[in-house]
């Protein structure tokens, strides 16, 4: 690491974020803050049934209501074919997408959109919804993933043909995937101890504070402007273009500030509806979801049902792992079964692994991405069972992780061989951390768990414009959720050799910068950061050319150092260095504006690893769990802005603790969501959590100029198992299903007491 | 979408007239922390809103010469919390009131609102009941006084008649050897609705024997409960383990909860016993410190 250890002037410092003042003063404009003149209001009619055939929809009375300007149903959207089409990184099934934004043959979940209205006021639009008559034929429904896989379960899509598996006849299994390495039979034969367990996790919502919101305006000549809160304005553009059959060039999408997304705003719900309502009414249309709509109709991440089997030698060496992950997808396929399989045991060097996964449809809203989709689910199983093995063998749970740690050169069960990675470092730091060595009181317990996430690169475009006064504007197209503007500005300042406050980063609309894939996959600081660095280098190259022109020497004879053009050596001549601002000031005389560009499909994302330590206290009489102390250790490659790296780590851990302890969807017997609000969908509040201690480990990613790895996702992978392991340590009771809420934990504690008394 | 009339009377009589005269649904507004939420959620559609905060009597918190208190029905939690006298005398009532919502909510939340919203889970209610508080009601037929436990009739329903509202509450003088306490169970630490709430007030003699007790449970039945068997279980005891088990059992036996998203019948019942024991210990501890 020594050669990497050179000091940067800006990278690694904690500067005030460019959007900071606006956010603390309330000036920042989020999705629903946006308005245009002449705007009308759209509302959505949603199915009260979990599963029903839509026999007919009569909108005539709604259309006749005074003030109503447009009404739409699925009839207003052309149907789409079922083949997968490329959209950025992912492959999209537009047949499913058009049915998800507006139910067609059937309503597939409570809250599924069936019609939408635009009217001069939101009250009139609401009144119009009540005038729409939908004739439903209610069908039996299925909410649970294991139930959905049983013979005789209600079938959501009669025509669905599963991929990767042969099943004669209709099924809710959309997809089967499997990954294997070595020979698990041989591995289990070598084992001294074998443990097999089942686990279950709940579907959980991303819980972003800002609801989905959009204003869309389509003009008479078919040009559309869309302002919305999204993690990907280019994605919105692509989806709306395809769903409404419009040319991409006719749609301009401007992202607002975004009040949380965590993956859940990489999809569209309201945008195509608002655009179509605007097209039909000739007026700009604003739509904002209520919190209830967010819960009933926007995507959570999957819940899972898993089995894991592990074999190990007496010394703790893991010889084999088998796992199966059944993930619920919601109403349309798309559960992250693949990533769940691939990430489960990726932190470990295990020679014999077989893991499979199922993508299963149920009558719930279609899942969307949520921080490291799939990985937290399978890790809950894998990291719980590893803890159990350690306990059985009497080995410290961190020592068993270190003993089996993946390192540079380890082949992961899902295929690739790791380059430089920092997993073992996170375990070493955990083992020596004063948290790990601190004493525990009565009813208290400590748990550890690790996690892995790939991180991604993908398409990014950036422009760095050098202004005439020596300042710079950095234009990217990546919505800033976690402080990425600050990180991009820091890297641009470092590369250009000018001060941070001379760099102004902006997030541009789809017409003002080249294509950018979504803010997701922990990719922005890595991939868009790389594009910004390359664009800054392009500007530097131009600056050097201008100096060469002034000095009348070859461009190659000029170097860029500390914000100045300098002669490469004394042979070039004796020239005073030219500063960026002096070169910028005379740009018009030396060739015109200086604009650096870069656009590429960035490869080489460095994987992220984390190890968490959690202390809990359990109230044995009520089952209440208090998280006393929490330490999250993570290899981040390089922390460009350490505060925002810590923020990501703390946020991910906090969400994982919520997932572990209280978050769940409660459906009634009719399949209707009973807790569509923050009162009863319990994400942690500030007083529920200790200060989460984020420990940054820096093992640089050699494929990024400043060593960046993605940081935003892996911190949500370990918490569920870390909390469960801590509860087991405190009580002797192992919780194998989430959430470990007070009623469930108390029931488990009481059951353990009864068992003990009987023995 | 009918328009709502907003009225702000300055006298009790005026308020009664407005409430009586309204042909649509008339609603009292105190802090509004329940009312406005329900309005926004389209759960209620009142014709008239009568803000009682300009009536002086609803806003005064007075310690009377006999040591008792008169608490205006619209006094906000934060106002009471800042008072050293009531906080020292009745810590249980104050801690229950203080549990309502966050700092922002505390600036508005009243006892009258918490009681008359008639949620079975209202936090201040079991503490008020245990402390022996009564409500001063004004109405078309003049004034009357009812014990707090007689106000609610079921979820969202009170026994107040048309035109009636609560002007203030009486809180008795603190007995010289008395103590009170309130605890609730929520899955989180804040911003949640009680799965079970329990208030207790008791007195001890010199020897530490319980001489009187009142124990009240919230969120385990349609209205707040006074658990007489729980009080009986501890009166005459020094809270020995057997007495505490009897108290636990009495609290459990009194429960008649619903199974809902916030807790199962089994869980609520069990926790009622646990909280009963814990609350009584705290109250006794406070009483013993006098
Ligand atoms: C974020 C949040 C958190 C909350 N947390 C809690 C909590 O932890 N625990 C809890 O118990 N509650 C909680 N609440 C509910 C609410 O804050 C309390 O019930 C509060 O005490 C209500 O008082 P208020 O003065 O605001 O009542 P208002 O909203 O003004 O009135 C409530 C109801 O009582 C009626 N009413 C008010 N005063 C009188 C009167 N004098 N006579 C007759 N009828 C009257 C009103 O017409 C209305 O129907 C919370 C609310 C919010 C918004």
PDB file of C-alpha atoms in Angstrom, chain A residues 121 123-124 126-127 619-625 662 666 674-676 678-688 742-743 746-747 750, chain B residues 1 41-42 184-195 248 259-264 266-268 270-275 277-278:
ATOM      1  CA  UNK A 121     -57.636  20.365  -8.565  1.00  0.00           C
ATOM      2  CA  UNK A 123     -59.894  17.252  -4.869  1.00  0.00           C
ATOM      3  CA  UNK A 124     -61.759  17.021  -8.175  1.00  0.00           C
ATOM      4  CA  UNK A 126     -60.078  12.387  -6.119  1.00  0.00           C
ATOM      5  CA  UNK A 127     -63.818  12.823  -6.595  1.00  0.00           C
ATOM      6  CA  UNK A 619     -35.426  -7.586  27.740  1.00  0.00           C
ATOM      7  CA  UNK A 620     -36.227 -11.203  28.605  1.00  0.00           C
ATOM      8  CA  UNK A 621     -39.742 -10.335  29.766  1.00  0.00           C
ATOM      9  CA  UNK A 622     -40.883  -8.308  26.751  1.00  0.00           C
ATOM     10  CA  UNK A 623     -38.602  -9.423  23.922  1.00  0.00           C
ATOM     11  CA  UNK A 624     -37.528  -5.837  23.285  1.00  0.00           C
ATOM     12  CA  UNK A 625     -34.063  -5.545  21.783  1.00  0.00           C
ATOM     13  CA  UNK A 662     -39.110  -4.488  13.154  1.00  0.00           C
ATOM     14  CA  UNK A 666     -48.605  -6.961   7.361  1.00  0.00           C
ATOM     15  CA  UNK A 674     -52.559  -3.373   6.754  1.00  0.00           C
ATOM     16  CA  UNK A 675     -49.628  -1.122   7.615  1.00  0.00           C
ATOM     17  CA  UNK A 676     -49.089   1.303   4.724  1.00  0.00           C
ATOM     18  CA  UNK A 678     -44.502   4.871   8.923  1.00  0.00           C
ATOM     19  CA  UNK A 679     -46.479   4.459  12.158  1.00  0.00           C
ATOM     20  CA  UNK A 680     -46.868   0.720  11.727  1.00  0.00           C
ATOM     21  CA  UNK A 681     -44.159   0.029   9.170  1.00  0.00           C
ATOM     22  CA  UNK A 682     -41.438   0.525  11.707  1.00  0.00           C
ATOM     23  CA  UNK A 683     -38.176   1.828  10.358  1.00  0.00           C
ATOM     24  CA  UNK A 684     -35.821   2.763  13.200  1.00  0.00           C
ATOM     25  CA  UNK A 685     -36.113   6.273  14.603  1.00  0.00           C
ATOM     26  CA  UNK A 686     -32.986   8.144  15.682  1.00  0.00           C
ATOM     27  CA  UNK A 687     -33.406   7.248  19.340  1.00  0.00           C
ATOM     28  CA  UNK A 688     -33.529   3.526  18.476  1.00  0.00           C
ATOM     29  CA  UNK A 742     -40.651  -8.111  20.426  1.00  0.00           C
ATOM     30  CA  UNK A 743     -43.685 -10.443  20.075  1.00  0.00           C
ATOM     31  CA  UNK A 746     -40.694 -13.218  23.348  1.00  0.00           C
ATOM     32  CA  UNK A 747     -42.524 -16.198  21.868  1.00  0.00           C
ATOM     33  CA  UNK A 750     -40.840 -18.581  26.116  1.00  0.00           C
TER      34      UNK A 750
ATOM     35  CA  UNK B   1     -65.315  19.340  -0.033  1.00  0.00           C
ATOM     36  CA  UNK B  41     -56.464  11.750   6.146  1.00  0.00           C
ATOM     37  CA  UNK B  42     -60.146  12.439   5.352  1.00  0.00           C
ATOM     38  CA  UNK B 184     -45.630   1.720  28.038  1.00  0.00           C
ATOM     39  CA  UNK B 185     -44.298  -0.873  25.671  1.00  0.00           C
ATOM     40  CA  UNK B 186     -43.571   0.102  22.096  1.00  0.00           C
ATOM     41  CA  UNK B 187     -41.362  -1.814  19.685  1.00  0.00           C
ATOM     42  CA  UNK B 188     -39.345   1.325  19.088  1.00  0.00           C
ATOM     43  CA  UNK B 189     -38.168   3.986  21.518  1.00  0.00           C
ATOM     44  CA  UNK B 190     -40.314   6.869  20.236  1.00  0.00           C
ATOM     45  CA  UNK B 191     -43.028   7.825  17.772  1.00  0.00           C
ATOM     46  CA  UNK B 192     -45.080   4.717  18.264  1.00  0.00           C
ATOM     47  CA  UNK B 193     -48.405   3.646  19.704  1.00  0.00           C
ATOM     48  CA  UNK B 194     -48.474   1.800  23.019  1.00  0.00           C
ATOM     49  CA  UNK B 195     -48.898  -1.957  22.678  1.00  0.00           C
ATOM     50  CA  UNK B 248     -48.997  -9.871  37.365  1.00  0.00           C
ATOM     51  CA  UNK B 259     -55.171  -9.135  17.865  1.00  0.00           C
ATOM     52  CA  UNK B 260     -53.874  -6.566  15.435  1.00  0.00           C
ATOM     53  CA  UNK B 261     -50.842  -5.336  13.570  1.00  0.00           C
ATOM     54  CA  UNK B 262     -49.511  -3.799  16.772  1.00  0.00           C
ATOM     55  CA  UNK B 263     -49.544  -6.901  18.925  1.00  0.00           C
ATOM     56  CA  UNK B 264     -51.127 -10.279  19.436  1.00  0.00           C
ATOM     57  CA  UNK B 266     -51.026 -13.326  23.818  1.00  0.00           C
ATOM     58  CA  UNK B 267     -48.259 -10.755  23.683  1.00  0.00           C
ATOM     59  CA  UNK B 268     -50.303  -7.836  24.966  1.00  0.00           C
ATOM     60  CA  UNK B 270     -48.204 -11.151  28.925  1.00  0.00           C
ATOM     61  CA  UNK B 271     -46.674  -7.700  28.726  1.00  0.00           C
ATOM     62  CA  UNK B 272     -49.533  -6.206  30.766  1.00  0.00           C
ATOM     63  CA  UNK B 273     -48.403  -8.372  33.685  1.00  0.00           C
ATOM     64  CA  UNK B 274     -44.766  -7.422  33.205  1.00  0.00           C
ATOM     65  CA  UNK B 275     -45.507  -3.704  33.048  1.00  0.00           C
ATOM     66  CA  UNK B 277     -44.978  -5.322  38.161  1.00  0.00           C
ATOM     67  CA  UNK B 278     -42.475  -2.804  36.866  1.00  0.00           C
TER      68      UNK B 278
END
